[in-house]
Each structure stands twice: as structure tokens, then as C-alpha cells.
Short mmCIF file of C-alpha atoms in Angstrom, two decimals:
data_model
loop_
_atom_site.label_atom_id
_atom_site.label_comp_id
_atom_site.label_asym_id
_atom_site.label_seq_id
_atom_site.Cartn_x
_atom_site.Cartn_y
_atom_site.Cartn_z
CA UNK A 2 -12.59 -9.73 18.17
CA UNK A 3 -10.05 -11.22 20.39
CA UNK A 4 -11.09 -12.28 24.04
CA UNK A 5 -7.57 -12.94 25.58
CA UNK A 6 -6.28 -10.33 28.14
CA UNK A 7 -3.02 -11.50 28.44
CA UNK A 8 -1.22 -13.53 25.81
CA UNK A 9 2.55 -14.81 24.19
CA UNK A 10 3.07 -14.55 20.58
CA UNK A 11 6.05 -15.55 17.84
CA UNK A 12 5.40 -12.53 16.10
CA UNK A 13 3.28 -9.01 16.73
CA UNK A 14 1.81 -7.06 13.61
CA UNK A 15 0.79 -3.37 14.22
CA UNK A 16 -0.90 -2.82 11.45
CA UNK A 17 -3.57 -4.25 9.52
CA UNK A 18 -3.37 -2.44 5.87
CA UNK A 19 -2.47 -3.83 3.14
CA UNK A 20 1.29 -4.47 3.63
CA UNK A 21 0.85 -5.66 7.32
CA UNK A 22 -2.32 -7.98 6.35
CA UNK A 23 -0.33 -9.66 3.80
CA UNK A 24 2.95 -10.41 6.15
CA UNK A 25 0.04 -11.78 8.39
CA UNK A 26 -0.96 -14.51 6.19
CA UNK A 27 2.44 -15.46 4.70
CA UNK A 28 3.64 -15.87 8.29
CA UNK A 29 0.30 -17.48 8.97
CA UNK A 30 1.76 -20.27 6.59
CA UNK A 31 5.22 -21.17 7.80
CA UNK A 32 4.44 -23.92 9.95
CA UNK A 33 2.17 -25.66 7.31
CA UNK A 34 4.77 -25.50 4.76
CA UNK A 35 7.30 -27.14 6.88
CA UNK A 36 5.80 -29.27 8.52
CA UNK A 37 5.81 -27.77 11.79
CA UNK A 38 3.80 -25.97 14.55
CA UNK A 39 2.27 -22.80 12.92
CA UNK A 40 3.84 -19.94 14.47
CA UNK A 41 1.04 -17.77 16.43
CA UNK A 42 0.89 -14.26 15.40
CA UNK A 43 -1.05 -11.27 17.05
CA UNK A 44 -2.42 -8.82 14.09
CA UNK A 45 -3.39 -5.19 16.16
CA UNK A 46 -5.38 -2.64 14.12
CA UNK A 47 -6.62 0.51 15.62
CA UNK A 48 -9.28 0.97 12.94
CA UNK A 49 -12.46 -0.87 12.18
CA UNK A 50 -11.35 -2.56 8.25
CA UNK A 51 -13.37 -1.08 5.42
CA UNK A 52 -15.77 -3.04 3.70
CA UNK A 53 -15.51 -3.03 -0.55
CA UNK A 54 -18.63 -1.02 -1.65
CA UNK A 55 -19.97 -2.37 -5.10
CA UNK A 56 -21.85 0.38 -6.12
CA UNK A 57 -19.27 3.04 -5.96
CA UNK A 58 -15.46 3.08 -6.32
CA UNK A 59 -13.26 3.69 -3.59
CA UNK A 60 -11.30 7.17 -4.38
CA UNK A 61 -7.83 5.17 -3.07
CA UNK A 62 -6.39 2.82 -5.37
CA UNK A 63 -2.95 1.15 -6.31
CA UNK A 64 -1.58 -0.35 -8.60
CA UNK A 65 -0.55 -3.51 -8.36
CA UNK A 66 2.24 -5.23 -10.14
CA UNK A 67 2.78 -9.07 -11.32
CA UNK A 68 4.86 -9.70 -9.04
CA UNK A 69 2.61 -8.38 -6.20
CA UNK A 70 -0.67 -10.38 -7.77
CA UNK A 71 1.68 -13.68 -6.95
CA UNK A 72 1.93 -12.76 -3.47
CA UNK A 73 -1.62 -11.69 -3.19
CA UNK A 74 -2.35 -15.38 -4.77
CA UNK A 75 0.33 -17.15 -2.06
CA UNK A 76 -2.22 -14.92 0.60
CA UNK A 77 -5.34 -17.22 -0.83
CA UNK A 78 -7.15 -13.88 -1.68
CA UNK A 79 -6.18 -12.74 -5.20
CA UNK A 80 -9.38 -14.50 -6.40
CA UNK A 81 -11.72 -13.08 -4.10
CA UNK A 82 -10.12 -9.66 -5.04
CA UNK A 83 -10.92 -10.35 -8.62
CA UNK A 84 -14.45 -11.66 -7.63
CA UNK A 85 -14.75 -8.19 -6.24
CA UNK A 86 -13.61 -5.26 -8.60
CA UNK A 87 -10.10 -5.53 -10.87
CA UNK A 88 -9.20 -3.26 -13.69
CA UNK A 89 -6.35 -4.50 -15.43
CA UNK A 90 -4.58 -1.92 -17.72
CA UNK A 91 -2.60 -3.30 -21.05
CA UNK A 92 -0.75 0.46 -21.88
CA UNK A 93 0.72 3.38 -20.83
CA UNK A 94 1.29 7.23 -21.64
CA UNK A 95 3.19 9.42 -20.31
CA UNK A 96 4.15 13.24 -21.80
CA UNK A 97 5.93 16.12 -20.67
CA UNK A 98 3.41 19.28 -20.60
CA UNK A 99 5.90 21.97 -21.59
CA UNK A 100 8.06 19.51 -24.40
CA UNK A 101 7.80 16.88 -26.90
CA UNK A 102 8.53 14.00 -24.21
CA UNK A 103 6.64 11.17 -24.34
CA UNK A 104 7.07 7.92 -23.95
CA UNK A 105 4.46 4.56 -24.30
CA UNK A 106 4.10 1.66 -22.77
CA UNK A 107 2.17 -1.96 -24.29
CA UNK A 108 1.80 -4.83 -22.95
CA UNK A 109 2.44 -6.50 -26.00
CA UNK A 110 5.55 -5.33 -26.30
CA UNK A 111 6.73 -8.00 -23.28
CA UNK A 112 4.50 -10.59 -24.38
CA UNK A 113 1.77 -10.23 -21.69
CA UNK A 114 -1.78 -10.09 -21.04
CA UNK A 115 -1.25 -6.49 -19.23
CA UNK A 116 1.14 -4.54 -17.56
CA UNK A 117 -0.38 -4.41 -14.30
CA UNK A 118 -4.51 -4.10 -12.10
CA UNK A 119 -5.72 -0.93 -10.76
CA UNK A 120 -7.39 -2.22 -7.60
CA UNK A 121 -9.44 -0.40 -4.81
CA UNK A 122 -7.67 -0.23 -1.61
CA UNK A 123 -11.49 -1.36 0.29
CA UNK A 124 -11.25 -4.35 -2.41
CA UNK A 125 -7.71 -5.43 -1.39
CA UNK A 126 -7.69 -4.93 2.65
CA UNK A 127 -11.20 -6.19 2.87
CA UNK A 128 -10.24 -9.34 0.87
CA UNK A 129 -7.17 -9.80 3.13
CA UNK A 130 -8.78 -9.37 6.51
CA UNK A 131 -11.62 -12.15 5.31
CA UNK A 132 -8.87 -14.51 4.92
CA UNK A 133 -7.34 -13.70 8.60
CA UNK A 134 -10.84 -14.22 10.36
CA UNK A 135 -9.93 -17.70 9.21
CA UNK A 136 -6.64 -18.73 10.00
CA UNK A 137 -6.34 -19.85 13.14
CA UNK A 138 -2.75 -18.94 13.89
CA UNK A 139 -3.76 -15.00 13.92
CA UNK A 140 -5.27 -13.19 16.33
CA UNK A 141 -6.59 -10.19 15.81
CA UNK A 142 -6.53 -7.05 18.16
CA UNK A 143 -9.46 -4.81 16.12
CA UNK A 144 -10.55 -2.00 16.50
CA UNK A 145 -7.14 -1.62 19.43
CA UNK A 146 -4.16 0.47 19.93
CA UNK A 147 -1.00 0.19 21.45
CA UNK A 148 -0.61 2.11 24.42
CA UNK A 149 2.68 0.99 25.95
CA UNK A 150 5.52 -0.47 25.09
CA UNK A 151 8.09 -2.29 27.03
CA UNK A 152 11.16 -4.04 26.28
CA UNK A 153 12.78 -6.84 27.88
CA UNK A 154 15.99 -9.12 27.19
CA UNK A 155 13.82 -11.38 24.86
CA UNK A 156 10.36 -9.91 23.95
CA UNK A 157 8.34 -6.84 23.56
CA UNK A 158 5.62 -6.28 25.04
CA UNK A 159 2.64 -4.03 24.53
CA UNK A 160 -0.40 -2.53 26.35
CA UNK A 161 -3.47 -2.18 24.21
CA UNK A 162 -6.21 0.07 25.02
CA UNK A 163 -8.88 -2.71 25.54
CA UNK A 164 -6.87 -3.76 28.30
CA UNK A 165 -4.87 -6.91 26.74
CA UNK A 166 -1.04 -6.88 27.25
CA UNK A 167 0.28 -9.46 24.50
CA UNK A 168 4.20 -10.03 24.17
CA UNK A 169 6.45 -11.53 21.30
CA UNK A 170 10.17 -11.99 20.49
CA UNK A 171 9.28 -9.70 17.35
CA UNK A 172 7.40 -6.59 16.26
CA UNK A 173 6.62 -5.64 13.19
CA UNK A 174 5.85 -2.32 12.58
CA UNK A 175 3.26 -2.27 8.95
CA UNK A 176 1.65 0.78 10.77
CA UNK A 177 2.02 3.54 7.80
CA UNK A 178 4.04 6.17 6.95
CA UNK A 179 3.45 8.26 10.40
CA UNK A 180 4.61 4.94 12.46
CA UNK A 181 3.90 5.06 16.02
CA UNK A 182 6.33 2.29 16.34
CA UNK A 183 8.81 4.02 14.42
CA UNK A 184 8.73 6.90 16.55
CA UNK A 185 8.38 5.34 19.72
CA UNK A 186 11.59 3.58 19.21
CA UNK A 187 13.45 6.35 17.70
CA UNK A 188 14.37 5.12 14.55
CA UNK A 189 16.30 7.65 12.44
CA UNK A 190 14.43 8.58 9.25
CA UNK A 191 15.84 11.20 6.06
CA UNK A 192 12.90 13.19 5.16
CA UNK A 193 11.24 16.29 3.70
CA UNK A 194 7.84 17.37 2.73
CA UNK A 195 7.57 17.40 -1.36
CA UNK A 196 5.43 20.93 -0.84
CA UNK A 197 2.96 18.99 -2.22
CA UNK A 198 -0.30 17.50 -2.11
CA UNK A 199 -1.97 14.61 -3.94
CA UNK A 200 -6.05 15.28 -4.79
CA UNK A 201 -7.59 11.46 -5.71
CA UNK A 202 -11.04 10.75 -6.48
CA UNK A 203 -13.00 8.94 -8.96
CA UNK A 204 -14.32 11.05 -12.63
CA UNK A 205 -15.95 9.75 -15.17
CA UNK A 206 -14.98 10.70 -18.84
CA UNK A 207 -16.09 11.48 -22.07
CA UNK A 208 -14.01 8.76 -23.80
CA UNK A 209 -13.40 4.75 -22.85
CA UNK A 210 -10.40 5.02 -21.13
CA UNK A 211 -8.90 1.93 -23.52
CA UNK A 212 -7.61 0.20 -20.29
CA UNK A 213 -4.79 2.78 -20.29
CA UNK A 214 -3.34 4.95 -17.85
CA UNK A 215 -2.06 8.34 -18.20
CA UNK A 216 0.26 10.55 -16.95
CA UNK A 217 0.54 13.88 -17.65
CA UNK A 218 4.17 15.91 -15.83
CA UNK A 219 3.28 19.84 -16.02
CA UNK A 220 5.26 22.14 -13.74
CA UNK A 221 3.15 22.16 -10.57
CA UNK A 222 3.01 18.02 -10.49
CA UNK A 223 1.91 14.90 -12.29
CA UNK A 224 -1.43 13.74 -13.55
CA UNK A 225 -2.47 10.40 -13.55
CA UNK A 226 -5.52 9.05 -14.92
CA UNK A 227 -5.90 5.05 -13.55
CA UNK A 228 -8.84 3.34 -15.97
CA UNK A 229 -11.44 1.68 -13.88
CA UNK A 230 -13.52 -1.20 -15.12
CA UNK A 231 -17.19 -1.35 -14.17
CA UNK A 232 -18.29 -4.60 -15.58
CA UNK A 233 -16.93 -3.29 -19.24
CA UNK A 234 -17.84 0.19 -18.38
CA UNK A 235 -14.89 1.64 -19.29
CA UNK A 236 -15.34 5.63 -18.82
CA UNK A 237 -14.28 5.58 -15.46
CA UNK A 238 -10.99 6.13 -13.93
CA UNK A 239 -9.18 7.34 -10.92
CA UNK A 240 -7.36 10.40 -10.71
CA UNK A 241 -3.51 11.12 -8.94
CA UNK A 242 -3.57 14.69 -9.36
CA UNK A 243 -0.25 16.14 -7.27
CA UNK A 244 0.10 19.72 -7.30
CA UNK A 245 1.84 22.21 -5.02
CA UNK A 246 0.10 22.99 -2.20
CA UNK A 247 -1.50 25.98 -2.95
CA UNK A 248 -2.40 25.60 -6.45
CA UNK A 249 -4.13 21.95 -5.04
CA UNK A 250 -5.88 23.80 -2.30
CA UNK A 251 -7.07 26.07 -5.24
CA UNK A 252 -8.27 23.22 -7.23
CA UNK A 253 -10.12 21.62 -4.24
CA UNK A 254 -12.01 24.81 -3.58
CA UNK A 255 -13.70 24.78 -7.20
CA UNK A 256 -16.96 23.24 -7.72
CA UNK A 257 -17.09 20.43 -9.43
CA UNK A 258 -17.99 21.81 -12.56
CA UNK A 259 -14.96 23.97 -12.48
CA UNK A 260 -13.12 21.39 -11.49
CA UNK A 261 -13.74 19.10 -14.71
CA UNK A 262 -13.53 22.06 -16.94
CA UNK A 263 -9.96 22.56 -14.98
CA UNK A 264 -9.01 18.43 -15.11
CA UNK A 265 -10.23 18.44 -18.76
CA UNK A 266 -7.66 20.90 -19.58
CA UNK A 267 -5.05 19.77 -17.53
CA UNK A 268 -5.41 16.46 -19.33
CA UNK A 269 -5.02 17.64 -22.61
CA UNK A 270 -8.45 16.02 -23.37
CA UNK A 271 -7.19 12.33 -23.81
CA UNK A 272 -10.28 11.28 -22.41
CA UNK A 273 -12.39 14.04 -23.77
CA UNK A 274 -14.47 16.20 -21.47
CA UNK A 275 -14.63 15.25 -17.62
CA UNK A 276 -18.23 14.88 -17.71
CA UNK A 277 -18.40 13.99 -13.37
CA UNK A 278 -16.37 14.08 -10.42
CA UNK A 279 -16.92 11.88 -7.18
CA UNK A 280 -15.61 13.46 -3.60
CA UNK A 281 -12.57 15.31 -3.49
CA UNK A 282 -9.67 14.03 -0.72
CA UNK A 283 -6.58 16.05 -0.26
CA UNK A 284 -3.20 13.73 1.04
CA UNK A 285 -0.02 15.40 1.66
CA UNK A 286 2.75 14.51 0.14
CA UNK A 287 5.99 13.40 2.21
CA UNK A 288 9.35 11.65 1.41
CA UNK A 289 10.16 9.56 3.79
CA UNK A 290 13.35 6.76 4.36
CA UNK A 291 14.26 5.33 7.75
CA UNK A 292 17.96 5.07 8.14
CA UNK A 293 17.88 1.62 9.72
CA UNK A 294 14.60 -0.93 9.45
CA UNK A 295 15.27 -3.05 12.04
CA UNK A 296 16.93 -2.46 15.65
CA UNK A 297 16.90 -5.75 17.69
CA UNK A 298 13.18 -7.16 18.23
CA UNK A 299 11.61 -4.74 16.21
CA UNK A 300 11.37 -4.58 12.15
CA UNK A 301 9.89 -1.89 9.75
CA UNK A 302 7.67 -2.95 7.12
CA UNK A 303 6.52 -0.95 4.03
CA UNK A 304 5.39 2.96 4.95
CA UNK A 305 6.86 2.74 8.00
CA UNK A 306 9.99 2.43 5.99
CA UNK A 307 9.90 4.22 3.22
CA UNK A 308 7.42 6.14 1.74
CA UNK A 309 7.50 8.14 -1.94
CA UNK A 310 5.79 9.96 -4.22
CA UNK A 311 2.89 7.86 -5.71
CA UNK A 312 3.79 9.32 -9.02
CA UNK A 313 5.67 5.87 -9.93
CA UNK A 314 2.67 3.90 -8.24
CA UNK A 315 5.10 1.20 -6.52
CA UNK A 316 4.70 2.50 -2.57
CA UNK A 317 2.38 -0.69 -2.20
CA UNK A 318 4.38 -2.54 -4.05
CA UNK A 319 7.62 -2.15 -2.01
CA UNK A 320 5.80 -2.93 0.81
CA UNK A 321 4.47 -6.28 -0.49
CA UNK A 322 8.11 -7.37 -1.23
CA UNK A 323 9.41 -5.91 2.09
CA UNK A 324 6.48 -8.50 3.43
CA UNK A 325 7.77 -10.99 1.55
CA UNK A 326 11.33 -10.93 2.11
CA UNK A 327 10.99 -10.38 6.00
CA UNK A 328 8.84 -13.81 5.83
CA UNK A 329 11.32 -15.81 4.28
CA UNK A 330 14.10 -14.32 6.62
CA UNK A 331 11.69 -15.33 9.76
CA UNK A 332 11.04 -18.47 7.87
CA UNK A 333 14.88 -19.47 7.42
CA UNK A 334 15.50 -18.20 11.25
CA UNK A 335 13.29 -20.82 12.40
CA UNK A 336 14.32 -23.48 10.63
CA UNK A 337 17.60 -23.19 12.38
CA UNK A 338 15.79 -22.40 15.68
CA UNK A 339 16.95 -18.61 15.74
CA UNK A 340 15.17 -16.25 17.95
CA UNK A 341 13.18 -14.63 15.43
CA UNK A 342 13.89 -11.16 16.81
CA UNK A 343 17.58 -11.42 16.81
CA UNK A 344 19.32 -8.45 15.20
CA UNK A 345 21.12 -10.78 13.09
CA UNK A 346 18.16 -12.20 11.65
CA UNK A 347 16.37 -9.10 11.06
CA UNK A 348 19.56 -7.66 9.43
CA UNK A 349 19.47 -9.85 6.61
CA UNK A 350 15.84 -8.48 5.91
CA UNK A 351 17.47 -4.78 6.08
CA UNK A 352 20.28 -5.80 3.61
CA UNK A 353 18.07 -7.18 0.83
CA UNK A 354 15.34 -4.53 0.80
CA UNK A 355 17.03 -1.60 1.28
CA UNK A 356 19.31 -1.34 -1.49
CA UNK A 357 16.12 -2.16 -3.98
CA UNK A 358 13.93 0.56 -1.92
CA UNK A 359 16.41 3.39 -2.42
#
């Protein structure tokens, strides 16, 4: 989309997913809110964005928290997002498969309209990258990826594979949870596989799914049920279904008769029958925390960080407040005219986020 062979940024995003998208357009808006020259900011995605499909829902979804609508809003793209496909939930369920656990959730309980919006990941990235094609102080690298990398004393410059070379004091690395970036720089990360494996895809059920979601723990691994809303068609929802590796495997190979019969039973029926099933997709499960986020000129944003197990459905969510929180740090730098990829300045990012991650 981008025309420029050769060209010097403030700031370099690898990454255009959710997290990275969003840091886009709050950086995008520094300049305008104080009154000064926008910073410019090179976006670089290696894959072509996914458009939001109407007719069907897309198997990935996350759920997205108060706190992270507010930031979505501050993008300028919560509305078209809503405009699109949101499914609020106002409740929660959660219960222990082999004991009386159990514990609820209401939104009116804390006085609000709902607790939270299950929201398509197509809806949310396709939304965001909209609202990039029109800011002028991003350009954006897409469908490109990095080849090289070179530091210097003050910028970092990279090598794309449709020939650009584009440099910046700072890098931000919002390029998921098996960062090139990360890797490439040796950052030092704790990690170890969960033995585990996540099938998602969309059912339909039996039962309205009474804008609740549901979690089921059994030995193997959670269940999670996310309700979807079709235009008030509420039998609909999107399944989390984590299971060790070989029992998931097992479940994937079933057709998808035996499949419902199996999710109908693992879900103790709160739904009713599983009356359909939309593709199967199979995601490994990993735990994931780098040691350090930042190292002079280059910062890690969301996945690239940290990533966990989506039973607590906040991996996006830490990532939209690592976005935010690395803006206001590059935001404050500036002000004072910092170079914006100055270890000090990043460090102050590292010191409020990772405490909260952890």
C-alpha cells in the first residue's frame, strides 16, 4: 500500500493485529492532542487483514473488557465495531466438573449494563485497519515482512521484503506470541508448553444462550461457551474448549455429530443439545513471559510479551493496556524532547505493566 522505498520514522510497528493496530492509532494522535507535529509512524504487517464476514461468525473471538471498549472508542472505531457484530454478555457461570464449586457472576450486581462484549477478532482488526487507511501519520507496510535488521547508535533499521528499508528511533514489537522481533533480539522469555490445546469454533444450541457465558473446569481443561448475538438470535455461541493434547486431537477427529453429542455432555447440557458445529481449529497452548520488554530502541507489546491461557479471556486485554501505557510513556518522552527509544523511557513502560501482567 505504501510506495516509499526508503523512509525515516518516529516510531516502527511490526504488527498489525489487534494490539499493534491499536498502539498505531493512539500514537497516530499525539501530535493532535498537543498541539504539535504528528509523529510519523510505519505500521508493517506480513499478512493481508481479514475482512468481517456478516453472514458467518468468525471461530476467533475475545472478550473485551470496559476498560478495553474505552480505548477502542479513543481509536475512533468502537462504533464501527458495534455497527458490525457485538455480543455483549450481562452474567457468568462457572463450576467445577468433579465438585460442588461454582461461582456466578451479574452484571447487576456492580451496577452495569454488562460485564463485558464477545467480539469477532475479523470485526475488531478489520475495524482498526479502516481507521489507519485514514490517518495520515501511518504508513502502512502490507502484505511485508521484515527481513533484516540493523542497529545503529540512534535508530533501527529494517529491510522489508518488497524492497523498502524504513528506520526509526523505536520498534515496537505487537508481532504475536512467536515474535520474530523477540527472537531476533534475544530477549529472555520463562516458558513452557501447557500440554495443551485449545479447539474454538462456532455451535449453535438448543437453548438461548441468555447473554451468558459459561465455563465448565473438568480434569482435562476448561470449557467455555461465549454467547453470540445474531441480530437477537441468541442460540449461538463460541466455544474455548482446552483439553490435553491427545484427548483434543481425539475430539477433533469426531464428526461433527459426535462431536455435539461429546460437547453436549461435556457441557452438562446448559444450553441443551448442540444441535451444529461450524469448522473445527486446533491452537496450541503455550505460557509465555519475556523477562525484560524493552532493551534500548526496541519495546514488546502484548503476545510478544506475555502470553496465557485464554481460560481467563484477558490475553487481548493486557495487550490493549500494554498499548496504552507505552503511548502515554512515548507521549510524556516527547513532551520533554526525549529520544523516544531511550532505555530510560521505555523502562518506565516495563515498570508499570509488568507487575499487573504477572
Amino acid at each position: 500500500m505504501v510506495k516509499a522505498k526508503s523512509a525515516h520514522y518516529d516510531a516502527i510497528i511490526v504488527g498489525a493485529g489487534m494490539v499493534g493496530a491499536a498502539a498505531a492509532c493512539l500514537l497516530a494522535q499525539i501530535g493532535e492532542k498537543h498541539k504539535a507535529t504528528p509523529l510519523r509512524i510505519a505500521l508493517v504487517e506480513s499478512q493481508s487483514p481479514q475482512p468481517f464476514n456478516p453472514s458467518q461468525f468468525d471461530p476467533r473471538v475475545a472478550a473485551i473488557t470496559e476498560k478495553s471498549k474505552v480505548l477502542l472508542k479513543h481509536c475512533g472505531v468502537w462504533e464501527e465495531v458495534v455497527a458490525k457484530r457485538v455480543s455483549p454478555y450481562r452474567a457468568m457461570q462457572v463450576w467445577d466438573a468433579e465438585g460442588t464449586g461454582r461461582i456466578s457472576f451479574d452484571c447487576r450486581d456492580v451496577h452495569r449494563p454488562n460485564l463485558g462484549y464477545i467480539v469477532e477478532n475479523s470485526a475488531l482488526t478489520s475495524s482498526l485497519m479502516a481507521q489507519i487507511e485514514q490517518l495520515s501519520a501511518i504508513d502502512l507496510y502490507c502484505p511485508a515482512s521484515v527481513v533484516t535488521y540493523a542497529m545503529e547508535a540512534d535508530a533501527v533499521t529494517l529491510s522489508l521484503d518488497n524492497h523498502a528499508s524504513i528506520s526509526a528511533p523505536l520498534l515496537i514489537a505487537a508481532d504475536g506470541a512467536n515474535s520474530g522481533i523477540r527472537q531476533h533480539f534475544q530477549f529472555v522469555t520463562k516458558e513452557w508448553n501447557y500440554d495443551q490445546q485449545a479447539i474454538v469454533t462456532t455451535i449453535a444450541t438448543e437453548r438461548p444462550n441468555q447473554q451468558t457465558a459459561w465455563q465448565r473446569f473438568m480434569p482435562t481443561g476448561p470449557l467455555a461457551l461465549l454467547p453470540l448475538n445474531d441480530n437477537g438470535d441468541l442460540q449461538r455461541c463460541s466455544i474455548v474448549w482446552s483439553q490435553d493434547t491427545e484427548e483434543a486431537e481425539r475430539l477433533m477427529a469426531l464428526s461433527d455429530k459426535d462431536f455435539c453429542q461429546q460437547l453436549s455432555r461435556a457441557s452438562e447440557l446448559c444450553l441443551g443439545q448442540v444441535l451444529g458445529v461450524d469448522k473445527r481449529f486446533l491452537i496450541p497452548l503455550r505460557q509465555r513471559h519475556a523477562a525484560d520488554y524493552v532493551m534500548p530502541r526496541v519495546a514488546l507489546l502484548g503476545d510478544a510479551a506475555h502470553s496465557i491461557h485464554p481460560l481467563a479471556g484477558q490475553g487481548v486485554n493486557l495487550g490493549f493496556a500494554d498499548a496504552q501505557v507505552l503511548v502515554e510513556e512515548i507521549a510524556n518522552a516527547r513532551s520533554k524532547k526525549m529520544d523516544l527509544g531511550e532505555l530510560q523511557v521505555l523502562k518506565r513502560y516495563q515498570r508499570r505493566r509488568k507487575p499487573n501482567n504477572l
